[in-house]
């Protein structure tokens, strides 16, 4: 997690601490900790090669049959996790 071009987003979303880094031009990395974990500990999940969808204003990460969509705004952030296109988790 130490190698990145820019920290894009850091947000508490529900019970998750989410960090999104730009790792190369146009590619992003998703890291997530559950509960009250801090970023000095190993994240619960890391997904690389995510994209930013300008049209939807959201980050998208694919991990096997799971898709993680993170939409951020001034008010906060929203996480939607899908398994085979079925929503299995939403958090704000």
mmCIF file of N, CA, C and O in Angstrom:
data_model
loop_
_atom_site.group_PDB
_atom_site.id
_atom_site.type_symbol
_atom_site.label_atom_id
_atom_site.label_comp_id
_atom_site.label_asym_id
_atom_site.label_seq_id
_atom_site.Cartn_x
_atom_site.Cartn_y
_atom_site.Cartn_z
ATOM 1 N N UNK A 1 0.816 -1.217 0.000
ATOM 2 C CA UNK A 1 0.000 0.000 0.000
ATOM 3 C C UNK A 1 0.851 1.269 0.000
ATOM 4 O O UNK A 1 0.314 2.342 -0.164
ATOM 5 N N UNK A 2 2.117 1.116 0.185
ATOM 6 C CA UNK A 2 2.982 2.300 0.258
ATOM 7 C C UNK A 2 3.261 2.926 -1.096
ATOM 8 O O UNK A 2 3.607 4.090 -1.174
ATOM 9 N N UNK A 3 3.097 2.153 -2.168
ATOM 10 C CA UNK A 3 3.392 2.665 -3.501
ATOM 11 C C UNK A 3 2.108 3.112 -4.192
ATOM 12 O O UNK A 3 1.244 2.298 -4.495
ATOM 13 N N UNK A 4 2.001 4.413 -4.411
ATOM 14 C CA UNK A 4 0.848 4.975 -5.108
ATOM 15 C C UNK A 4 1.213 6.356 -5.599
ATOM 16 O O UNK A 4 2.127 6.987 -5.086
ATOM 17 N N UNK A 5 0.490 6.820 -6.619
ATOM 18 C CA UNK A 5 0.724 8.161 -7.146
ATOM 19 C C UNK A 5 0.006 9.216 -6.319
ATOM 20 O O UNK A 5 0.547 10.272 -6.051
ATOM 21 N N UNK A 6 -1.242 8.906 -5.928
ATOM 22 C CA UNK A 6 -2.046 9.905 -5.228
ATOM 23 C C UNK A 6 -3.143 9.222 -4.419
ATOM 24 O O UNK A 6 -3.758 8.275 -4.894
ATOM 25 N N UNK A 7 -3.368 9.713 -3.219
ATOM 26 C CA UNK A 7 -4.515 9.275 -2.424
ATOM 27 C C UNK A 7 -5.738 9.982 -2.988
ATOM 28 O O UNK A 7 -5.829 11.210 -2.964
ATOM 29 N N UNK A 8 -6.674 9.224 -3.542
ATOM 30 C CA UNK A 8 -7.866 9.804 -4.164
ATOM 31 C C UNK A 8 -8.973 10.042 -3.142
ATOM 32 O O UNK A 8 -9.568 11.108 -3.105
ATOM 33 N N UNK A 9 -9.280 9.021 -2.343
ATOM 34 C CA UNK A 9 -10.390 9.117 -1.385
ATOM 35 C C UNK A 9 -10.046 8.336 -0.137
ATOM 36 O O UNK A 9 -9.422 7.275 -0.186
ATOM 37 N N UNK A 10 -10.496 8.849 0.997
ATOM 38 C CA UNK A 10 -10.420 8.163 2.277
ATOM 39 C C UNK A 10 -11.747 8.444 2.955
ATOM 40 O O UNK A 10 -12.104 9.607 3.157
ATOM 41 N N UNK A 11 -12.512 7.386 3.242
ATOM 42 C CA UNK A 11 -13.855 7.604 3.772
ATOM 43 C C UNK A 11 -14.271 6.486 4.716
ATOM 44 O O UNK A 11 -13.919 5.323 4.504
ATOM 45 N N UNK A 12 -15.019 6.847 5.732
ATOM 46 C CA UNK A 12 -15.685 5.880 6.600
ATOM 47 C C UNK A 12 -17.058 5.649 5.985
ATOM 48 O O UNK A 12 -17.855 6.569 5.855
ATOM 49 N N UNK A 13 -17.305 4.424 5.555
ATOM 50 C CA UNK A 13 -18.568 4.082 4.895
ATOM 51 C C UNK A 13 -19.185 2.954 5.710
ATOM 52 O O UNK A 13 -18.709 1.821 5.663
ATOM 53 N N UNK A 14 -20.234 3.287 6.461
ATOM 54 C CA UNK A 14 -20.801 2.289 7.354
ATOM 55 C C UNK A 14 -19.736 1.839 8.329
ATOM 56 O O UNK A 14 -19.081 2.662 8.958
ATOM 57 N N UNK A 15 -19.519 0.536 8.419
ATOM 58 C CA UNK A 15 -18.500 0.020 9.338
ATOM 59 C C UNK A 15 -17.140 -0.161 8.667
ATOM 60 O O UNK A 15 -16.231 -0.730 9.238
ATOM 61 N N UNK A 16 -16.984 0.354 7.443
ATOM 62 C CA UNK A 16 -15.758 0.161 6.684
ATOM 63 C C UNK A 16 -14.967 1.458 6.535
ATOM 64 O O UNK A 16 -15.533 2.508 6.259
ATOM 65 N N UNK A 17 -13.656 1.347 6.693
ATOM 66 C CA UNK A 17 -12.748 2.437 6.356
ATOM 67 C C UNK A 17 -12.215 2.104 4.971
ATOM 68 O O UNK A 17 -11.615 1.047 4.766
ATOM 69 N N UNK A 18 -12.472 2.975 4.009
ATOM 70 C CA UNK A 18 -12.122 2.721 2.618
ATOM 71 C C UNK A 18 -11.088 3.738 2.154
ATOM 72 O O UNK A 18 -11.228 4.942 2.386
ATOM 73 N N UNK A 19 -10.076 3.221 1.477
ATOM 74 C CA UNK A 19 -9.037 4.069 0.894
ATOM 75 C C UNK A 19 -8.935 3.729 -0.588
ATOM 76 O O UNK A 19 -8.854 2.559 -0.962
ATOM 77 N N UNK A 20 -8.935 4.754 -1.422
ATOM 78 C CA UNK A 20 -8.762 4.576 -2.859
ATOM 79 C C UNK A 20 -7.531 5.369 -3.275
ATOM 80 O O UNK A 20 -7.453 6.574 -3.036
ATOM 81 N N UNK A 21 -6.578 4.653 -3.878
ATOM 82 C CA UNK A 21 -5.341 5.269 -4.356
ATOM 83 C C UNK A 21 -5.275 5.194 -5.869
ATOM 84 O O UNK A 21 -5.702 4.204 -6.462
ATOM 85 N N UNK A 22 -4.699 6.230 -6.467
ATOM 86 C CA UNK A 22 -4.348 6.163 -7.896
ATOM 87 C C UNK A 22 -2.990 5.475 -7.923
ATOM 88 O O UNK A 22 -2.030 5.966 -7.334
ATOM 89 N N UNK A 23 -2.916 4.307 -8.597
ATOM 90 C CA UNK A 23 -1.648 3.581 -8.632
ATOM 91 C C UNK A 23 -0.882 3.814 -9.928
ATOM 92 O O UNK A 23 0.334 3.762 -9.941
ATOM 93 N N UNK A 24 -1.573 4.051 -11.008
ATOM 94 C CA UNK A 24 -0.962 4.456 -12.273
ATOM 95 C C UNK A 24 -1.972 5.356 -12.969
ATOM 96 O O UNK A 24 -3.101 5.492 -12.510
ATOM 97 N N UNK A 25 -1.575 5.913 -14.059
ATOM 98 C CA UNK A 25 -2.484 6.780 -14.796
ATOM 99 C C UNK A 25 -3.740 6.009 -15.200
ATOM 100 O O UNK A 25 -3.670 5.057 -15.969
ATOM 101 N N UNK A 26 -4.862 6.389 -14.643
ATOM 102 C CA UNK A 26 -6.133 5.776 -15.000
ATOM 103 C C UNK A 26 -6.492 4.512 -14.244
ATOM 104 O O UNK A 26 -7.564 3.959 -14.447
ATOM 105 N N UNK A 27 -5.621 4.002 -13.365
ATOM 106 C CA UNK A 27 -5.909 2.790 -12.593
ATOM 107 C C UNK A 27 -5.887 3.103 -11.104
ATOM 108 O O UNK A 27 -5.089 3.920 -10.635
ATOM 109 N N UNK A 28 -6.767 2.412 -10.371
ATOM 110 C CA UNK A 28 -6.937 2.698 -8.955
ATOM 111 C C UNK A 28 -6.879 1.422 -8.118
ATOM 112 O O UNK A 28 -7.099 0.336 -8.630
ATOM 113 N N UNK A 29 -6.591 1.608 -6.822
ATOM 114 C CA UNK A 29 -6.547 0.489 -5.875
ATOM 115 C C UNK A 29 -7.526 0.767 -4.737
ATOM 116 O O UNK A 29 -7.584 1.871 -4.209
ATOM 117 N N UNK A 30 -8.300 -0.254 -4.384
ATOM 118 C CA UNK A 30 -9.275 -0.202 -3.295
ATOM 119 C C UNK A 30 -8.705 -0.987 -2.124
ATOM 120 O O UNK A 30 -8.279 -2.126 -2.280
ATOM 121 N N UNK A 31 -8.688 -0.372 -0.953
ATOM 122 C CA UNK A 31 -8.291 -1.047 0.280
ATOM 123 C C UNK A 31 -9.384 -0.784 1.300
ATOM 124 O O UNK A 31 -9.913 0.330 1.375
ATOM 125 N N UNK A 32 -9.701 -1.809 2.099
ATOM 126 C CA UNK A 32 -10.797 -1.655 3.050
ATOM 127 C C UNK A 32 -10.469 -2.371 4.359
ATOM 128 O O UNK A 32 -9.937 -3.484 4.358
ATOM 129 N N UNK A 33 -10.803 -1.701 5.456
ATOM 130 C CA UNK A 33 -10.673 -2.252 6.792
ATOM 131 C C UNK A 33 -12.062 -2.254 7.424
ATOM 132 O O UNK A 33 -12.808 -1.297 7.278
ATOM 133 N N UNK A 34 -12.405 -3.302 8.150
ATOM 134 C CA UNK A 34 -13.714 -3.338 8.803
ATOM 135 C C UNK A 34 -13.590 -2.902 10.253
ATOM 136 O O UNK A 34 -12.512 -2.954 10.848
ATOM 137 N N UNK A 35 -14.709 -2.504 10.800
ATOM 138 C CA UNK A 35 -14.750 -2.098 12.203
ATOM 139 C C UNK A 35 -13.913 -0.874 12.465
ATOM 140 O O UNK A 35 -13.894 0.073 11.691
ATOM 141 N N UNK A 36 -13.174 -0.913 13.562
ATOM 142 C CA UNK A 36 -12.387 0.251 13.973
ATOM 143 C C UNK A 36 -10.910 0.069 13.648
ATOM 144 O O UNK A 36 -10.062 0.698 14.263
ATOM 145 N N UNK A 37 -10.608 -0.807 12.684
ATOM 146 C CA UNK A 37 -9.208 -1.017 12.299
ATOM 147 C C UNK A 37 -8.625 0.301 11.792
ATOM 148 O O UNK A 37 -9.321 1.129 11.230
ATOM 149 N N UNK A 38 -7.319 0.456 12.012
ATOM 150 C CA UNK A 38 -6.671 1.634 11.457
ATOM 151 C C UNK A 38 -5.785 1.220 10.283
ATOM 152 O O UNK A 38 -5.512 0.048 10.074
ATOM 153 N N UNK A 39 -5.338 2.184 9.533
ATOM 154 C CA UNK A 39 -4.614 1.902 8.295
ATOM 155 C C UNK A 39 -3.195 1.401 8.523
ATOM 156 O O UNK A 39 -2.517 1.054 7.569
ATOM 157 N N UNK A 40 -2.733 1.338 9.774
ATOM 158 C CA UNK A 40 -1.417 0.767 10.022
ATOM 159 C C UNK A 40 -1.481 -0.761 9.999
ATOM 160 O O UNK A 40 -0.452 -1.417 9.906
ATOM 161 N N UNK A 41 -2.671 -1.320 10.066
ATOM 162 C CA UNK A 41 -2.850 -2.769 10.016
ATOM 163 C C UNK A 41 -3.145 -3.214 8.589
ATOM 164 O O UNK A 41 -3.539 -2.420 7.746
ATOM 165 N N UNK A 42 -2.978 -4.502 8.350
ATOM 166 C CA UNK A 42 -3.235 -5.062 7.025
ATOM 167 C C UNK A 42 -4.720 -4.923 6.692
ATOM 168 O O UNK A 42 -5.579 -5.256 7.515
ATOM 169 N N UNK A 43 -5.054 -4.440 5.489
ATOM 170 C CA UNK A 43 -6.467 -4.301 5.128
ATOM 171 C C UNK A 43 -7.139 -5.668 4.974
ATOM 172 O O UNK A 43 -6.483 -6.677 4.707
ATOM 173 N N UNK A 44 -8.455 -5.682 5.135
ATOM 174 C CA UNK A 44 -9.233 -6.906 4.949
ATOM 175 C C UNK A 44 -9.270 -7.309 3.482
ATOM 176 O O UNK A 44 -9.353 -8.491 3.159
ATOM 177 N N UNK A 45 -9.247 -6.320 2.604
ATOM 178 C CA UNK A 45 -9.293 -6.601 1.165
ATOM 179 C C UNK A 45 -8.551 -5.504 0.412
ATOM 180 O O UNK A 45 -8.599 -4.330 0.796
ATOM 181 N N UNK A 46 -7.854 -5.920 -0.645
ATOM 182 C CA UNK A 46 -7.176 -4.995 -1.558
ATOM 183 C C UNK A 46 -7.518 -5.452 -2.973
ATOM 184 O O UNK A 46 -7.351 -6.629 -3.307
ATOM 185 N N UNK A 47 -8.014 -4.521 -3.784
ATOM 186 C CA UNK A 47 -8.342 -4.821 -5.180
ATOM 187 C C UNK A 47 -7.652 -3.776 -6.045
ATOM 188 O O UNK A 47 -7.869 -2.580 -5.862
ATOM 189 N N UNK A 48 -6.853 -4.244 -6.994
ATOM 190 C CA UNK A 48 -6.145 -3.325 -7.883
ATOM 191 C C UNK A 48 -6.822 -3.261 -9.245
ATOM 192 O O UNK A 48 -7.754 -4.012 -9.522
ATOM 193 N N UNK A 49 -6.350 -2.353 -10.061
ATOM 194 C CA UNK A 49 -6.821 -2.157 -11.439
ATOM 195 C C UNK A 49 -8.275 -1.700 -11.519
ATOM 196 O O UNK A 49 -8.984 -2.043 -12.454
ATOM 197 N N UNK A 50 -8.707 -0.912 -10.545
ATOM 198 C CA UNK A 50 -10.032 -0.314 -10.615
ATOM 199 C C UNK A 50 -10.050 0.838 -11.598
ATOM 200 O O UNK A 50 -9.005 1.310 -12.064
ATOM 201 N N UNK A 51 -11.245 1.276 -11.922
ATOM 202 C CA UNK A 51 -11.405 2.399 -12.847
ATOM 203 C C UNK A 51 -12.307 3.457 -12.223
ATOM 204 O O UNK A 51 -13.063 3.188 -11.294
ATOM 205 N N UNK A 52 -12.218 4.652 -12.761
ATOM 206 C CA UNK A 52 -13.124 5.732 -12.371
ATOM 207 C C UNK A 52 -14.049 5.992 -13.546
ATOM 208 O O UNK A 52 -13.591 6.274 -14.655
ATOM 209 N N UNK A 53 -15.344 5.870 -13.327
ATOM 210 C CA UNK A 53 -16.353 6.109 -14.355
ATOM 211 C C UNK A 53 -16.828 7.549 -14.206
ATOM 212 O O UNK A 53 -17.590 7.866 -13.293
ATOM 213 N N UNK A 54 -16.355 8.425 -15.088
ATOM 214 C CA UNK A 54 -16.706 9.844 -14.999
ATOM 215 C C UNK A 54 -18.200 10.078 -15.194
ATOM 216 O O UNK A 54 -18.774 10.953 -14.550
ATOM 217 N N UNK A 55 -18.809 9.306 -16.086
ATOM 218 C CA UNK A 55 -20.231 9.478 -16.366
ATOM 219 C C UNK A 55 -21.085 9.224 -15.119
ATOM 220 O O UNK A 55 -22.021 9.952 -14.836
ATOM 221 N N UNK A 56 -20.755 8.189 -14.369
ATOM 222 C CA UNK A 56 -21.504 7.851 -13.144
ATOM 223 C C UNK A 56 -20.882 8.468 -11.899
ATOM 224 O O UNK A 56 -21.447 8.370 -10.819
ATOM 225 N N UNK A 57 -19.694 9.085 -12.048
ATOM 226 C CA UNK A 57 -18.964 9.681 -10.940
ATOM 227 C C UNK A 57 -18.745 8.659 -9.822
ATOM 228 O O UNK A 57 -19.073 8.887 -8.669
ATOM 229 N N UNK A 58 -18.191 7.479 -10.201
ATOM 230 C CA UNK A 58 -17.941 6.436 -9.213
ATOM 231 C C UNK A 58 -16.718 5.612 -9.601
ATOM 232 O O UNK A 58 -16.337 5.541 -10.764
ATOM 233 N N UNK A 59 -16.134 5.002 -8.588
ATOM 234 C CA UNK A 59 -15.018 4.086 -8.773
ATOM 235 C C UNK A 59 -15.584 2.675 -8.849
ATOM 236 O O UNK A 59 -16.527 2.338 -8.128
ATOM 237 N N UNK A 60 -14.980 1.832 -9.694
ATOM 238 C CA UNK A 60 -15.455 0.451 -9.858
ATOM 239 C C UNK A 60 -14.273 -0.499 -9.774
ATOM 240 O O UNK A 60 -13.264 -0.315 -10.461
ATOM 241 N N UNK A 61 -14.425 -1.515 -8.937
ATOM 242 C CA UNK A 61 -13.393 -2.523 -8.738
ATOM 243 C C UNK A 61 -14.021 -3.892 -8.890
ATOM 244 O O UNK A 61 -15.096 -4.149 -8.351
ATOM 245 N N UNK A 62 -13.347 -4.786 -9.617
ATOM 246 C CA UNK A 62 -13.865 -6.136 -9.835
ATOM 247 C C UNK A 62 -12.917 -7.130 -9.182
ATOM 248 O O UNK A 62 -11.694 -7.074 -9.382
ATOM 249 N N UNK A 63 -13.516 -8.030 -8.392
ATOM 250 C CA UNK A 63 -12.772 -9.075 -7.694
ATOM 251 C C UNK A 63 -13.518 -10.390 -7.919
ATOM 252 O O UNK A 63 -14.454 -10.704 -7.189
ATOM 253 N N UNK A 64 -13.146 -11.119 -8.973
ATOM 254 C CA UNK A 64 -13.855 -12.350 -9.322
ATOM 255 C C UNK A 64 -15.283 -12.030 -9.731
ATOM 256 O O UNK A 64 -15.511 -11.211 -10.618
ATOM 257 N N UNK A 65 -16.268 -12.637 -9.066
ATOM 258 C CA UNK A 65 -17.690 -12.403 -9.351
ATOM 259 C C UNK A 65 -18.262 -11.227 -8.565
ATOM 260 O O UNK A 65 -19.471 -11.006 -8.581
ATOM 261 N N UNK A 66 -17.404 -10.490 -7.869
ATOM 262 C CA UNK A 66 -17.842 -9.364 -7.047
ATOM 263 C C UNK A 66 -17.445 -8.049 -7.692
ATOM 264 O O UNK A 66 -16.344 -7.920 -8.224
ATOM 265 N N UNK A 67 -18.342 -7.077 -7.625
ATOM 266 C CA UNK A 67 -18.068 -5.729 -8.104
ATOM 267 C C UNK A 67 -18.299 -4.764 -6.950
ATOM 268 O O UNK A 67 -19.337 -4.818 -6.284
ATOM 269 N N UNK A 68 -17.334 -3.903 -6.722
ATOM 270 C CA UNK A 68 -17.409 -2.888 -5.675
ATOM 271 C C UNK A 68 -17.533 -1.539 -6.354
ATOM 272 O O UNK A 68 -16.654 -1.150 -7.120
ATOM 273 N N UNK A 69 -18.626 -0.816 -6.085
ATOM 274 C CA UNK A 69 -18.835 0.526 -6.621
ATOM 275 C C UNK A 69 -18.818 1.509 -5.462
ATOM 276 O O UNK A 69 -19.556 1.325 -4.486
ATOM 277 N N UNK A 70 -17.999 2.551 -5.588
ATOM 278 C CA UNK A 70 -17.899 3.563 -4.553
ATOM 279 C C UNK A 70 -18.193 4.909 -5.180
ATOM 280 O O UNK A 70 -17.507 5.348 -6.107
ATOM 281 N N UNK A 71 -19.221 5.546 -4.680
ATOM 282 C CA UNK A 71 -19.607 6.877 -5.146
ATOM 283 C C UNK A 71 -19.357 7.836 -3.983
ATOM 284 O O UNK A 71 -19.780 7.562 -2.859
ATOM 285 N N UNK A 72 -18.663 8.927 -4.248
ATOM 286 C CA UNK A 72 -18.374 9.894 -3.193
ATOM 287 C C UNK A 72 -18.998 11.240 -3.522
ATOM 288 O O UNK A 72 -19.227 11.566 -4.683
ATOM 289 N N UNK A 73 -19.280 11.984 -2.467
ATOM 290 C CA UNK A 73 -19.836 13.326 -2.625
ATOM 291 C C UNK A 73 -19.398 14.157 -1.434
ATOM 292 O O UNK A 73 -18.721 13.660 -0.530
ATOM 293 N N UNK A 74 -19.805 15.389 -1.413
ATOM 294 C CA UNK A 74 -19.483 16.275 -0.297
ATOM 295 C C UNK A 74 -20.074 15.720 1.004
ATOM 296 O O UNK A 74 -19.470 15.811 2.066
ATOM 297 N N UNK A 75 -21.252 15.111 0.913
ATOM 298 C CA UNK A 75 -21.938 14.586 2.093
ATOM 299 C C UNK A 75 -21.303 13.311 2.648
ATOM 300 O O UNK A 75 -21.525 12.942 3.781
ATOM 301 N N UNK A 76 -20.532 12.584 1.836
ATOM 302 C CA UNK A 76 -19.932 11.333 2.279
ATOM 303 C C UNK A 76 -19.702 10.396 1.115
ATOM 304 O O UNK A 76 -19.422 10.819 0.010
ATOM 305 N N UNK A 77 -19.845 9.106 1.385
ATOM 306 C CA UNK A 77 -19.601 8.101 0.341
ATOM 307 C C UNK A 77 -20.611 6.969 0.471
ATOM 308 O O UNK A 77 -21.192 6.755 1.533
ATOM 309 N N UNK A 78 -20.791 6.258 -0.632
ATOM 310 C CA UNK A 78 -21.691 5.104 -0.648
ATOM 311 C C UNK A 78 -20.948 3.939 -1.291
ATOM 312 O O UNK A 78 -20.292 4.087 -2.311
ATOM 313 N N UNK A 79 -21.061 2.769 -0.671
ATOM 314 C CA UNK A 79 -20.467 1.540 -1.181
ATOM 315 C C UNK A 79 -21.580 0.581 -1.559
ATOM 316 O O UNK A 79 -22.511 0.363 -0.773
ATOM 317 N N UNK A 80 -21.503 0.031 -2.776
ATOM 318 C CA UNK A 80 -22.444 -0.995 -3.220
ATOM 319 C C UNK A 80 -21.605 -2.173 -3.700
ATOM 320 O O UNK A 80 -20.768 -2.021 -4.586
ATOM 321 N N UNK A 81 -21.841 -3.337 -3.087
ATOM 322 C CA UNK A 81 -21.136 -4.555 -3.483
ATOM 323 C C UNK A 81 -22.150 -5.482 -4.141
ATOM 324 O O UNK A 81 -23.220 -5.734 -3.589
ATOM 325 N N UNK A 82 -21.768 -5.977 -5.329
ATOM 326 C CA UNK A 82 -22.637 -6.899 -6.067
ATOM 327 C C UNK A 82 -21.920 -8.221 -6.266
ATOM 328 O O UNK A 82 -20.696 -8.248 -6.459
ATOM 329 N N UNK A 83 -22.687 -9.296 -6.217
ATOM 330 C CA UNK A 83 -22.193 -10.624 -6.558
ATOM 331 C C UNK A 83 -23.018 -11.097 -7.742
ATOM 332 O O UNK A 83 -24.236 -11.236 -7.626
ATOM 333 N N UNK A 84 -22.358 -11.306 -8.885
ATOM 334 C CA UNK A 84 -23.065 -11.675 -10.116
ATOM 335 C C UNK A 84 -24.227 -10.730 -10.407
ATOM 336 O O UNK A 84 -25.342 -11.153 -10.675
ATOM 337 N N UNK A 85 -23.987 -9.433 -10.291
ATOM 338 C CA UNK A 85 -24.964 -8.367 -10.567
ATOM 339 C C UNK A 85 -26.106 -8.283 -9.563
ATOM 340 O O UNK A 85 -27.047 -7.518 -9.757
ATOM 341 N N UNK A 86 -26.066 -9.038 -8.467
ATOM 342 C CA UNK A 86 -27.069 -8.944 -7.406
ATOM 343 C C UNK A 86 -26.466 -8.185 -6.244
ATOM 344 O O UNK A 86 -25.384 -8.534 -5.746
ATOM 345 N N UNK A 87 -27.137 -7.130 -5.795
ATOM 346 C CA UNK A 87 -26.635 -6.323 -4.685
ATOM 347 C C UNK A 87 -26.655 -7.158 -3.407
ATOM 348 O O UNK A 87 -27.710 -7.687 -3.024
ATOM 349 N N UNK A 88 -25.486 -7.271 -2.770
ATOM 350 C CA UNK A 88 -25.419 -8.023 -1.507
ATOM 351 C C UNK A 88 -25.062 -7.135 -0.325
ATOM 352 O O UNK A 88 -25.208 -7.540 0.812
ATOM 353 N N UNK A 89 -24.619 -5.883 -0.598
ATOM 354 C CA UNK A 89 -24.269 -4.970 0.485
ATOM 355 C C UNK A 89 -24.360 -3.539 0.002
ATOM 356 O O UNK A 89 -23.898 -3.224 -1.104
ATOM 357 N N UNK A 90 -24.958 -2.691 0.814
ATOM 358 C CA UNK A 90 -24.909 -1.245 0.601
ATOM 359 C C UNK A 90 -24.545 -0.609 1.925
ATOM 360 O O UNK A 90 -24.968 -1.075 2.982
ATOM 361 N N UNK A 91 -23.737 0.417 1.876
ATOM 362 C CA UNK A 91 -23.331 1.121 3.095
ATOM 363 C C UNK A 91 -23.094 2.580 2.761
ATOM 364 O O UNK A 91 -22.605 2.917 1.687
ATOM 365 N N UNK A 92 -23.450 3.443 3.712
ATOM 366 C CA UNK A 92 -23.204 4.880 3.572
ATOM 367 C C UNK A 92 -22.474 5.372 4.786
ATOM 368 O O UNK A 92 -22.516 4.812 5.830
#
